[in-house]
Short mmCIF file of C-alpha atoms in Angstrom, two decimals:
data_model
loop_
_atom_site.label_atom_id
_atom_site.label_comp_id
_atom_site.label_asym_id
_atom_site.label_seq_id
_atom_site.Cartn_x
_atom_site.Cartn_y
_atom_site.Cartn_z
CA MET R 1 6.28 88.43 -17.45
CA GLU R 2 8.88 87.56 -14.91
CA ASP R 3 10.48 90.50 -13.22
CA ILE R 4 13.83 90.22 -14.88
CA GLU R 5 15.24 93.51 -13.62
CA HIS R 6 16.34 92.05 -10.29
CA ILE R 7 17.98 88.98 -11.66
CA GLU R 8 21.71 89.07 -11.59
CA LYS R 9 23.25 90.21 -14.83
CA GLY R 10 26.00 88.27 -16.45
CA MET R 11 24.20 84.96 -16.41
CA LYS R 12 26.08 82.42 -18.50
CA LEU R 13 23.99 81.42 -21.50
CA ILE R 14 26.70 79.55 -23.34
CA LYS R 15 28.60 76.86 -21.51
CA SER R 16 32.34 76.36 -21.76
CA ASP R 17 31.93 73.62 -24.39
CA GLY R 18 30.24 76.12 -26.69
CA ARG R 19 26.78 74.63 -26.22
CA ARG R 20 23.77 76.50 -25.00
CA LEU R 21 21.87 75.88 -21.77
CA ASP R 22 19.54 73.38 -23.44
CA GLY R 23 22.46 71.62 -25.09
CA ARG R 24 22.02 73.01 -28.59
CA ARG R 25 24.82 74.32 -30.74
CA PHE R 26 24.60 77.90 -32.02
CA ASP R 27 23.00 76.84 -35.33
CA GLU R 28 20.57 74.26 -34.02
CA LEU R 29 16.78 74.52 -33.97
CA ARG R 30 14.53 73.30 -31.22
CA PRO R 31 12.51 70.20 -32.13
CA ILE R 32 9.57 71.10 -34.36
CA ARG R 33 6.42 69.14 -35.07
CA VAL R 34 3.75 70.40 -37.47
CA GLU R 35 0.32 68.94 -38.01
CA ALA R 36 -2.20 70.07 -40.64
CA GLY R 37 -5.97 69.92 -40.53
CA VAL R 38 -6.51 69.57 -36.80
CA LEU R 39 -9.75 71.58 -36.50
CA ARG R 40 -12.96 70.45 -38.13
CA ARG R 41 -14.95 73.70 -38.18
CA ALA R 42 -12.24 75.87 -39.69
CA ASP R 43 -11.61 75.90 -43.45
CA GLY R 44 -7.97 75.18 -42.77
CA SER R 45 -5.96 74.63 -39.63
CA ALA R 46 -2.59 73.61 -38.27
CA TYR R 47 -0.93 72.91 -34.98
CA ILE R 48 2.75 73.39 -34.27
CA GLU R 49 4.99 72.43 -31.39
CA TRP R 50 8.26 74.27 -31.58
CA GLY R 51 10.37 73.58 -28.53
CA GLY R 52 8.18 74.75 -25.66
CA ASN R 53 5.80 76.64 -27.94
CA LYS R 54 2.39 75.21 -28.67
CA VAL R 55 0.41 77.16 -31.23
CA LEU R 56 -2.87 76.56 -33.05
CA ALA R 57 -3.69 78.32 -36.31
CA ALA R 58 -7.06 78.43 -38.07
CA VAL R 59 -7.99 79.99 -41.41
CA TYR R 60 -11.42 80.99 -42.67
CA GLY R 61 -12.24 82.26 -46.10
CA PRO R 62 -12.13 83.86 -48.49
CA ARG R 63 -15.41 85.03 -46.99
CA GLU R 64 -17.56 88.13 -47.07
CA ALA R 65 -15.65 90.95 -45.36
CA HIS R 66 -17.38 92.53 -42.41
CA PRO R 67 -17.86 95.36 -41.61
CA ARG R 68 -18.81 96.21 -45.19
CA HIS R 69 -16.84 99.46 -45.35
CA LEU R 70 -13.61 97.50 -45.00
CA GLN R 71 -14.26 95.64 -48.25
CA ASP R 72 -11.85 96.43 -51.06
CA PRO R 73 -13.42 96.17 -54.53
CA ALA R 74 -10.06 95.27 -56.02
CA ARG R 75 -8.67 92.67 -53.67
CA ALA R 76 -9.17 90.49 -50.62
CA LEU R 77 -8.20 91.60 -47.15
CA VAL R 78 -5.88 89.40 -45.19
CA GLN R 79 -6.77 89.78 -41.53
CA CYS R 80 -4.88 88.13 -38.75
CA ARG R 81 -5.47 87.82 -35.05
CA TYR R 82 -2.57 86.72 -32.92
CA ASN R 83 -3.67 85.94 -29.41
CA MET R 84 -1.97 84.52 -26.37
CA ALA R 85 -3.96 82.38 -23.99
CA PRO R 86 -3.93 83.64 -20.38
CA PHE R 87 -2.24 80.39 -19.34
CA SER R 88 0.40 80.50 -22.07
CA VAL R 89 3.01 82.22 -19.89
CA SER R 90 4.13 81.66 -16.31
CA ASP R 91 2.43 84.74 -14.90
CA ARG R 92 -1.17 84.95 -16.08
CA LYS R 93 -1.45 87.09 -19.18
CA ARG R 94 -4.33 89.53 -19.05
CA PRO R 95 -6.65 88.36 -21.82
CA GLY R 96 -7.45 90.48 -24.85
CA PRO R 97 -5.46 92.37 -27.42
CA ASP R 98 -2.59 94.47 -26.13
CA ARG R 99 0.03 96.61 -27.82
CA ARG R 100 2.26 93.63 -28.52
CA SER R 101 -0.36 91.29 -29.98
CA VAL R 102 -1.89 94.02 -32.13
CA GLU R 103 1.55 94.66 -33.61
CA ILE R 104 2.23 91.00 -34.22
CA SER R 105 -1.18 90.56 -35.85
CA LYS R 106 -0.42 93.45 -38.15
CA VAL R 107 3.01 92.28 -39.29
CA ILE R 108 1.82 88.70 -39.80
CA SER R 109 -1.19 89.74 -41.87
CA GLU R 110 1.07 91.91 -44.01
CA ALA R 111 3.47 89.02 -44.50
CA PHE R 112 0.64 86.84 -45.78
CA ALA R 113 -0.94 89.58 -47.89
CA SER R 114 2.19 89.49 -50.05
CA VAL R 115 1.90 85.80 -50.92
CA VAL R 116 -1.86 85.23 -51.15
CA PHE R 117 -3.41 85.94 -54.56
CA VAL R 118 -5.61 88.67 -53.13
CA GLU R 119 -6.70 89.95 -56.56
CA GLN R 120 -8.62 86.73 -57.20
CA PHE R 121 -11.11 87.40 -54.44
CA PRO R 122 -12.28 91.02 -54.50
CA ARG R 123 -14.46 92.25 -51.62
CA THR R 124 -13.65 89.30 -49.40
CA SER R 125 -11.43 88.69 -46.42
CA VAL R 126 -9.17 85.82 -45.49
CA ASP R 127 -9.14 85.51 -41.73
CA ILE R 128 -6.22 83.95 -39.91
CA PHE R 129 -6.42 83.12 -36.22
CA ILE R 130 -3.29 82.29 -34.27
CA GLU R 131 -3.77 81.08 -30.72
CA VAL R 132 -0.69 80.65 -28.58
CA LEU R 133 -1.42 77.95 -26.02
CA GLN R 134 2.03 77.80 -24.53
CA ALA R 135 4.80 80.33 -25.11
CA ASP R 136 8.52 79.83 -24.96
CA ALA R 137 9.95 82.65 -27.12
CA GLY R 138 9.57 82.72 -30.87
CA THR R 139 5.78 82.46 -30.84
CA ARG R 140 5.33 84.79 -33.78
CA CYS R 141 7.58 82.61 -35.91
CA ALA R 142 5.80 79.46 -34.76
CA GLY R 143 2.41 81.08 -35.33
CA LEU R 144 3.33 82.30 -38.78
CA THR R 145 4.74 78.92 -39.77
CA ALA R 146 1.57 77.17 -38.59
CA ALA R 147 -0.72 79.76 -40.19
CA SER R 148 0.93 79.24 -43.53
CA VAL R 149 0.23 75.49 -43.34
CA ALA R 150 -3.35 76.32 -42.33
CA LEU R 151 -3.72 78.65 -45.35
CA ALA R 152 -2.59 75.91 -47.72
CA ASP R 153 -4.89 73.47 -45.94
CA ALA R 154 -7.80 75.87 -46.53
CA GLY R 155 -7.06 75.86 -50.25
CA VAL R 156 -6.32 79.57 -50.41
CA PRO R 157 -4.32 80.31 -53.58
CA MET R 158 -0.86 81.59 -52.69
CA ARG R 159 2.56 81.91 -54.29
CA ASP R 160 4.36 79.78 -51.75
CA LEU R 161 4.27 78.80 -48.12
CA VAL R 162 5.77 81.37 -45.77
CA THR R 163 8.41 80.09 -43.39
CA SER R 164 9.70 81.88 -40.38
CA CYS R 165 12.52 81.63 -37.87
CA ALA R 166 14.32 83.89 -35.43
CA SER R 167 17.99 84.41 -34.69
CA GLY R 168 19.57 86.44 -31.97
CA LYS R 169 22.63 87.18 -29.93
CA ILE R 170 23.39 85.65 -26.54
CA ASP R 171 26.62 86.22 -24.62
CA GLY R 172 27.91 88.01 -27.71
CA VAL R 173 27.39 84.96 -29.94
CA VAL R 174 24.91 84.97 -32.82
CA CYS R 175 22.59 81.99 -32.34
CA LEU R 176 19.60 80.48 -34.05
CA ASP R 177 16.12 80.16 -32.55
CA LEU R 178 16.39 81.56 -29.01
CA ASN R 179 14.38 79.99 -26.22
CA LYS R 180 12.76 81.87 -23.37
CA ASP R 181 15.82 82.25 -21.14
CA GLU R 182 18.02 83.21 -24.05
CA ASP R 183 15.44 85.73 -25.21
CA ASN R 184 15.04 87.26 -21.74
CA PHE R 185 18.72 87.42 -20.85
CA GLY R 186 20.27 87.64 -24.31
CA ASP R 187 21.37 90.72 -26.19
CA ALA R 188 19.15 90.67 -29.28
CA ASP R 189 16.38 88.77 -31.04
CA CYS R 190 15.62 89.08 -34.74
CA PRO R 191 12.59 87.20 -36.12
CA MET R 192 12.19 86.98 -39.85
CA ALA R 193 9.91 85.30 -42.38
CA ILE R 194 10.80 84.44 -45.93
CA VAL R 195 9.16 83.01 -49.03
CA PRO R 196 11.49 80.05 -49.54
CA ARG R 197 11.09 79.71 -53.30
CA THR R 198 12.10 83.26 -54.11
CA GLY R 199 13.92 84.22 -50.92
CA ASP R 200 11.75 87.30 -50.46
CA VAL R 201 11.73 88.62 -46.92
CA VAL R 202 8.15 89.27 -45.79
CA LEU R 203 8.75 89.94 -42.09
CA LEU R 204 11.79 91.30 -40.36
CA GLN R 205 11.91 92.68 -36.86
CA MET R 206 14.62 93.20 -34.29
CA ASP R 207 14.68 93.64 -30.56
CA GLY R 208 18.07 94.70 -29.15
CA HIS R 209 21.20 95.61 -31.03
CA LEU R 210 23.21 93.75 -33.65
CA THR R 211 26.12 95.11 -35.63
CA TYR R 212 25.94 94.89 -39.39
CA ASP R 213 28.12 91.77 -39.46
CA GLU R 214 26.16 90.10 -36.69
CA PHE R 215 22.93 90.92 -38.47
CA GLN R 216 24.25 89.37 -41.69
CA LYS R 217 25.20 86.26 -39.78
CA ALA R 218 21.81 86.06 -38.02
CA MET R 219 20.08 86.40 -41.36
CA GLY R 220 22.16 83.61 -42.81
CA LEU R 221 21.33 81.32 -39.90
CA SER R 222 17.61 82.05 -40.20
CA ILE R 223 17.55 81.51 -43.95
CA ASP R 224 19.27 78.16 -43.60
CA ALA R 225 16.83 77.15 -40.89
CA THR R 226 13.76 78.16 -42.89
CA LYS R 227 14.77 75.64 -45.55
CA ARG R 228 14.55 72.87 -42.98
CA ILE R 229 11.28 74.21 -41.56
CA TYR R 230 9.83 74.50 -45.07
CA GLU R 231 10.29 70.76 -45.53
CA LEU R 232 8.49 70.10 -42.24
CA GLN R 233 5.57 72.25 -43.39
CA ARG R 234 5.34 70.45 -46.71
CA ASP R 235 5.59 67.13 -44.95
CA ALA R 236 2.67 67.99 -42.67
CA LEU R 237 0.49 68.80 -45.68
CA ARG R 238 1.51 65.66 -47.53
CA ARG R 239 0.70 63.50 -44.52
CA ARG R 240 -2.70 65.10 -44.18
CA TYR R 241 -3.68 64.41 -47.77
CA SER R 242 -2.18 61.02 -48.46
CA VAL R 243 -5.00 58.53 -48.39
CA THR R 244 -4.89 55.27 -50.25
CA LEU R 245 -7.72 53.12 -51.45
CA GLU R 246 -6.72 50.53 -48.88
CA ASP R 247 -7.34 53.09 -46.15
CA ILE R 248 -10.86 53.65 -47.43
CA LEU R 249 -11.74 49.98 -47.39
CA LYS R 250 -9.86 49.25 -44.20
CA GLU R 251 -11.45 51.71 -41.79
CA PRO R 252 -15.13 52.06 -42.58
CA PRO R 253 -16.86 54.97 -40.91
CA PRO R 254 -19.83 54.10 -38.66
CA ALA R 255 -22.82 52.68 -40.46
CA ALA R 256 -25.47 55.00 -41.80
CA PRO R 257 -27.36 57.01 -40.78
CA ALA R 258 -24.74 58.21 -38.31
CA PRO R 259 -22.79 61.08 -39.86
CA VAL R 260 -19.30 60.19 -40.95
CA GLU R 261 -17.53 62.48 -38.57
CA SER R 262 -15.48 60.09 -36.54
CA ASP R 263 -12.11 59.44 -38.10
CA GLU R 264 -9.63 62.06 -37.12
CA PRO R 265 -6.35 62.40 -38.93
CA PRO R 266 -4.07 59.67 -37.64
CA MET R 267 -1.66 60.80 -34.97
CA PRO R 268 1.83 60.79 -36.37
CA PRO R 269 4.47 58.52 -34.91
CA GLU R 270 7.54 59.74 -33.10
CA GLU R 271 9.62 60.19 -36.20
CA ASP R 272 7.66 63.31 -37.11
CA PHE R 273 9.77 65.36 -34.81
CA GLY R 274 12.04 67.43 -36.94
CA PRO R 275 15.48 66.30 -37.94
CA GLU R 276 17.01 68.36 -35.20
CA GLY R 277 16.09 66.97 -31.82
CA ILE R 278 17.73 67.20 -28.49
CA MET U 1 5.90 59.83 -53.07
CA GLN U 2 5.40 56.27 -51.88
CA SER U 3 5.21 53.50 -54.45
CA SER U 4 1.58 52.66 -53.72
CA GLY U 5 -0.31 52.88 -56.99
CA ALA U 6 -3.55 53.94 -55.37
CA LEU U 7 -2.19 57.30 -54.36
CA ARG U 8 -2.29 60.55 -56.23
CA PRO U 9 0.69 62.69 -55.34
CA ILE U 10 -0.33 66.11 -54.14
CA VAL U 11 1.37 69.39 -54.91
CA ILE U 12 1.86 72.16 -52.40
CA PRO U 13 1.73 75.91 -53.13
CA GLY U 14 5.07 77.05 -54.52
CA GLU U 15 5.97 73.67 -55.95
CA ALA U 16 7.14 73.63 -59.58
CA VAL U 17 4.58 71.83 -61.72
CA GLY U 18 5.86 72.54 -65.22
CA GLY U 19 8.75 73.96 -67.12
CA PRO U 20 8.86 76.25 -70.14
CA GLY U 21 6.47 75.43 -72.97
CA LEU U 22 3.58 74.58 -70.67
CA LYS U 23 0.73 76.96 -70.11
CA PRO U 24 -0.45 77.76 -66.58
CA GLY U 25 -4.04 76.62 -66.00
CA PRO U 26 -6.35 77.02 -63.01
CA GLY U 27 -4.65 76.67 -59.63
CA THR U 28 -1.23 77.61 -60.98
CA TYR U 29 0.80 80.69 -61.80
CA SER U 30 3.83 81.27 -63.95
CA GLU U 31 6.97 83.15 -63.07
CA GLY U 32 10.15 83.35 -65.08
CA GLY U 33 8.84 80.92 -67.68
CA ARG U 34 8.10 78.18 -65.18
CA VAL U 35 4.78 77.11 -63.73
CA PHE U 36 4.16 76.75 -60.01
CA ALA U 37 1.26 75.45 -57.98
CA ALA U 38 -0.85 78.13 -56.31
CA GLN U 39 -3.06 75.76 -54.38
CA LEU U 40 -2.81 72.52 -52.54
CA GLY U 41 -4.11 69.88 -54.90
CA ILE U 42 -3.46 67.31 -57.57
CA ARG U 43 -1.39 68.12 -60.63
CA ASP U 44 -3.11 67.64 -63.96
CA GLU U 45 -1.60 68.07 -67.42
CA HIS U 46 -3.73 68.23 -70.49
CA GLU U 47 -2.63 69.32 -73.99
CA GLY U 48 0.17 71.54 -72.74
CA LEU U 49 -1.94 73.11 -70.03
CA VAL U 50 -0.91 72.40 -66.45
CA SER U 51 -3.46 72.86 -63.73
CA VAL U 52 -3.86 71.99 -60.10
CA ILE U 53 -7.16 70.49 -59.01
CA PRO U 54 -7.62 71.92 -55.54
CA LEU U 55 -8.54 69.72 -52.58
CA ASN U 56 -10.10 72.51 -50.59
CA GLY U 57 -11.43 75.99 -51.07
CA ARG U 58 -14.47 78.19 -51.33
CA TYR U 59 -17.01 78.23 -54.12
CA ILE U 60 -16.42 81.15 -56.48
CA PRO U 61 -19.50 81.63 -58.70
CA GLN U 62 -19.13 81.33 -62.46
CA ARG U 63 -21.66 82.18 -65.14
CA GLY U 64 -23.90 79.25 -65.98
CA ASP U 65 -23.24 77.22 -62.84
CA ALA U 66 -26.17 75.28 -61.45
CA VAL U 67 -26.30 75.98 -57.74
CA ILE U 68 -28.50 75.14 -54.77
CA GLY U 69 -29.24 78.17 -52.65
CA GLU U 70 -31.18 79.09 -49.57
CA VAL U 71 -33.32 82.21 -49.49
CA VAL U 72 -32.02 84.40 -46.67
CA ASP U 73 -33.79 87.71 -47.31
CA GLN U 74 -36.43 89.21 -49.50
CA GLY U 75 -37.00 92.64 -50.93
CA PRO U 76 -40.00 94.04 -52.82
CA SER U 77 -38.62 92.82 -56.16
CA HIS U 78 -35.86 90.37 -55.34
CA TRP U 79 -34.70 87.63 -53.01
CA LEU U 80 -31.26 87.34 -51.50
CA VAL U 81 -29.93 83.83 -51.81
CA ASP U 82 -27.10 82.21 -49.91
CA ILE U 83 -25.17 80.10 -52.42
CA HIS U 84 -22.37 79.12 -50.04
CA SER U 85 -19.89 81.55 -51.58
CA PRO U 86 -18.18 84.69 -50.25
CA TYR U 87 -20.53 86.84 -52.31
CA PRO U 88 -24.21 87.64 -51.72
CA ALA U 89 -26.37 86.52 -54.65
CA PRO U 90 -29.64 88.31 -55.45
CA LEU U 91 -32.37 86.69 -57.52
CA HIS U 92 -34.49 89.34 -59.20
CA ALA U 93 -38.23 88.79 -59.48
CA THR U 94 -38.05 89.06 -63.27
CA GLU U 95 -35.61 86.15 -63.29
CA SER U 96 -38.03 83.91 -61.42
CA PRO U 97 -40.35 81.53 -63.26
CA TRP U 98 -43.42 83.34 -61.92
CA ARG U 99 -45.13 86.67 -62.64
CA VAL U 100 -44.34 88.47 -59.42
CA GLU U 101 -46.13 91.72 -58.58
CA PHE U 102 -43.97 94.38 -56.96
CA GLY U 103 -43.92 93.76 -53.22
CA ASP U 104 -45.43 90.30 -53.57
CA THR U 105 -42.20 88.27 -53.47
CA ALA U 106 -43.11 86.48 -50.26
CA ARG U 107 -45.95 84.64 -52.00
CA TYR U 108 -43.50 82.67 -54.11
CA LEU U 109 -40.36 82.18 -52.05
CA LYS U 110 -39.96 82.65 -48.32
CA VAL U 111 -36.89 82.99 -46.20
CA GLY U 112 -35.59 79.49 -45.57
CA ASP U 113 -36.77 78.03 -48.88
CA VAL U 114 -34.21 76.10 -50.85
CA ILE U 115 -34.00 76.60 -54.59
CA MET U 116 -32.17 75.13 -57.51
CA CYS U 117 -31.05 77.99 -59.72
CA HIS U 118 -28.32 79.14 -62.10
CA VAL U 119 -25.75 81.88 -62.05
CA LEU U 120 -26.89 84.46 -64.59
CA SER U 121 -23.85 86.70 -64.49
CA VAL U 122 -20.73 87.52 -62.53
CA ASP U 123 -18.94 90.80 -63.16
CA GLU U 124 -15.32 91.74 -62.52
CA ILE U 125 -15.91 92.69 -58.92
CA LYS U 126 -17.82 89.44 -58.42
CA ARG U 127 -21.29 90.86 -58.27
CA VAL U 128 -23.48 87.85 -58.78
CA GLN U 129 -26.96 87.57 -60.26
CA LEU U 130 -29.05 84.43 -60.24
CA THR U 131 -31.76 83.18 -62.56
CA MET U 132 -34.47 80.57 -62.34
CA GLN U 133 -35.35 80.72 -66.01
CA GLU U 134 -33.87 77.34 -66.79
CA ARG U 135 -35.68 74.08 -67.21
CA GLU U 136 -34.35 72.40 -64.10
CA ALA U 137 -34.66 75.45 -61.84
CA ARG U 138 -37.23 75.01 -59.11
CA ARG U 139 -38.05 75.33 -55.48
CA LEU U 140 -36.96 72.16 -53.71
CA ASN U 141 -39.62 70.60 -51.50
CA GLY U 142 -38.82 67.81 -49.07
CA GLY U 143 -35.61 65.83 -49.18
CA MET U 144 -32.47 67.06 -47.56
CA VAL U 145 -29.49 69.22 -48.42
CA ILE U 146 -25.95 68.21 -47.54
CA GLU U 147 -22.89 70.36 -47.97
CA ILE U 148 -19.54 69.17 -49.23
CA SER U 149 -16.41 70.98 -50.27
CA PRO U 150 -17.12 72.66 -53.65
CA THR U 151 -13.81 71.40 -54.99
CA LYS U 152 -15.04 67.83 -54.67
CA VAL U 153 -18.15 68.40 -56.80
CA PRO U 154 -16.53 67.05 -60.01
CA ARG U 155 -15.70 63.85 -58.15
CA VAL U 156 -19.26 63.47 -56.89
CA ILE U 157 -20.56 63.92 -60.43
CA GLY U 158 -17.90 61.72 -62.00
CA LYS U 159 -17.06 61.38 -65.66
CA GLN U 160 -20.24 62.16 -67.61
CA GLY U 161 -22.16 61.88 -64.36
CA SER U 162 -21.04 58.31 -63.72
CA MET U 163 -20.62 58.65 -59.98
CA VAL U 164 -23.89 60.42 -59.25
CA SER U 165 -25.86 58.07 -61.48
CA LEU U 166 -24.23 55.12 -59.72
CA ILE U 167 -25.48 56.43 -56.38
CA MET U 168 -28.92 57.17 -57.81
CA ASP U 169 -29.18 53.69 -59.35
CA LEU U 170 -28.06 51.86 -56.25
CA THR U 171 -30.10 53.80 -53.71
CA GLY U 172 -33.05 54.94 -55.78
CA CYS U 173 -32.72 58.51 -54.52
CA ARG U 174 -33.28 61.66 -56.54
CA ILE U 175 -30.13 63.79 -56.38
CA TYR U 176 -29.30 67.28 -57.54
CA VAL U 177 -25.68 68.36 -57.31
CA GLY U 178 -25.02 72.10 -57.23
CA GLN U 179 -21.65 73.42 -58.34
CA ASN U 180 -21.47 75.22 -55.01
CA GLY U 181 -21.07 71.99 -53.08
CA ARG U 182 -24.68 71.70 -51.94
CA ILE U 183 -26.38 68.47 -52.78
CA TRP U 184 -30.10 67.91 -52.51
CA LEU U 185 -31.29 64.36 -52.18
CA ASP U 186 -34.71 62.85 -51.80
CA GLY U 187 -35.77 59.28 -51.19
CA ASP U 188 -36.98 57.12 -48.33
CA ASP U 189 -35.10 57.57 -45.05
CA ARG U 190 -32.88 54.53 -45.32
CA SER U 191 -31.70 55.06 -48.89
CA ALA U 192 -31.27 58.81 -48.42
CA ALA U 193 -29.03 58.07 -45.45
CA VAL U 194 -27.00 55.60 -47.51
CA ALA U 195 -26.69 58.08 -50.37
CA ALA U 196 -25.60 60.82 -47.95
CA MET U 197 -23.02 58.47 -46.49
CA ALA U 198 -21.69 57.68 -49.96
CA ILE U 199 -21.40 61.37 -50.81
CA ARG U 200 -19.59 62.09 -47.55
CA LEU U 201 -17.21 59.26 -48.37
CA ILE U 202 -16.42 60.86 -51.74
CA ASP U 203 -15.97 64.23 -50.05
CA GLU U 204 -13.47 62.81 -47.57
CA ARG U 205 -11.54 60.59 -49.90
CA ALA U 206 -11.80 62.48 -53.18
CA GLN U 207 -8.13 62.19 -54.04
CA ALA U 208 -8.08 58.38 -53.94
CA VAL U 209 -7.85 56.38 -57.11
CA GLY U 210 -10.58 53.82 -57.80
CA LEU U 211 -13.15 55.70 -55.78
CA THR U 212 -16.15 54.58 -57.84
CA GLU U 213 -15.56 50.96 -56.93
CA ALA U 214 -15.07 51.80 -53.26
CA VAL U 215 -18.34 53.72 -53.28
CA ARG U 216 -20.17 50.87 -55.00
CA GLU U 217 -18.82 48.40 -52.46
CA ARG U 218 -19.78 50.59 -49.52
CA ILE U 219 -23.31 51.20 -50.75
CA GLU U 220 -23.87 47.51 -51.41
CA ARG U 221 -22.66 46.74 -47.92
CA GLU U 222 -25.04 49.25 -46.33
CA GLN U 223 -28.02 48.53 -48.54
CA PRO U 224 -30.42 46.02 -46.96
CA ARG U 225 -30.60 42.79 -48.91
CA GLY U 226 -33.63 41.99 -51.02
CA ARG U 227 -34.56 45.63 -51.51
CA GLY U 228 -33.42 46.42 -54.98
CA PRO U 229 -33.22 49.88 -56.41
CA ARG U 230 -36.49 51.63 -56.88
CA PRO U 231 -37.59 51.77 -60.52
CA SER U 232 -37.26 55.33 -61.68
#
């Protein structure tokens, strides 16, 4: 982490025209791109670019839970590992779980445990791996959003996708989706995750202070944003699984006996950046 | 979705797949009188029952399923068989087709052997038992085993076995399809490779319409000319 204690306080985060340092308005998201099925060995996977965040998510299972004593005869475990790569932040992050990543893993696995049909798979575990390759504030929201696409990609039965977004306060103004500078020098950050179909809140955290009214406003901003992100998630899954007969006949895999392992999912064109771009 | 006719629209978990009056089938759940998809897959409606045919997922054993398993451990009166599911599956010596003396299991099946067997029972906490007391159950010698996603098994088999018999007719291979997504095939090297390629094609493109024709075309393209299918 940068040593932020010595940096001059009172840095202007909102310019005189009401825009933020990166040119966004208070209710604007950073550009988001989601891709499903990017890893071949995992049962399900997804990759997300959310502003400066780059996050990979992989899902395995339901599979036999190990160690055995953790198995629950009535339901599946949902286990999550959130991990930041040493090179994901500007100062090298010491590898391995720390207080912060253990906490994030816990809250994310609990968020997913409430949407996955855990009763259908007694004695098993669904394992979610979230690897942050590049961090720029809001990695838990990006990771959770990607992991939920990966879960659907793995074919795990669930009530709905989970969508996540953060809001916060900078220079006294409630804003959506803070970036790194805004998070470091702002007043508060409040990530949340909802189940879009029902509006259930499955993750809610806050760092800093918000008044009741500010909190209400932040919540409103996040909920509006999750609707847009939800569409991006669904779009990623649709793209992954839309294959026509013409595609089959057009691009034949290498002739036998070589294994048919060549064709990767087609890279999406530019337009796959979310509706809100800079 | 797009207008292309050769595309089956997919549903995503949480998507509404049916209103009141429809019953929720596999891959769906109902809430407040409406039916929603629980899995990523293709919507299917049949006599008032809505279901979602998943595109991905693990094999969950069901009673009576024919499966292809690999022996991974042996005890004095049972073998432990990996059937590619989250649950360990024991095969008791009394369920084998042989008279096995206590402690003599290794004479009949060794670790690493591949068997064709059936699921005898599954209880509410998914304890699985296997049996080999069916006609087609056997130890599989030679050939090769390929693994596909268990959710694609119905596509590999086809309507009344149409797809698998097409592959068998065109390549002359012997094929067993396990419900757990393991497929055993035996034939000469060239035709086994073509059959494996065809099965992988089905696995990858299972949601496409008109797959049988695509598979037929691909096999005929790969098959060397002048070597017709082997008489069975």
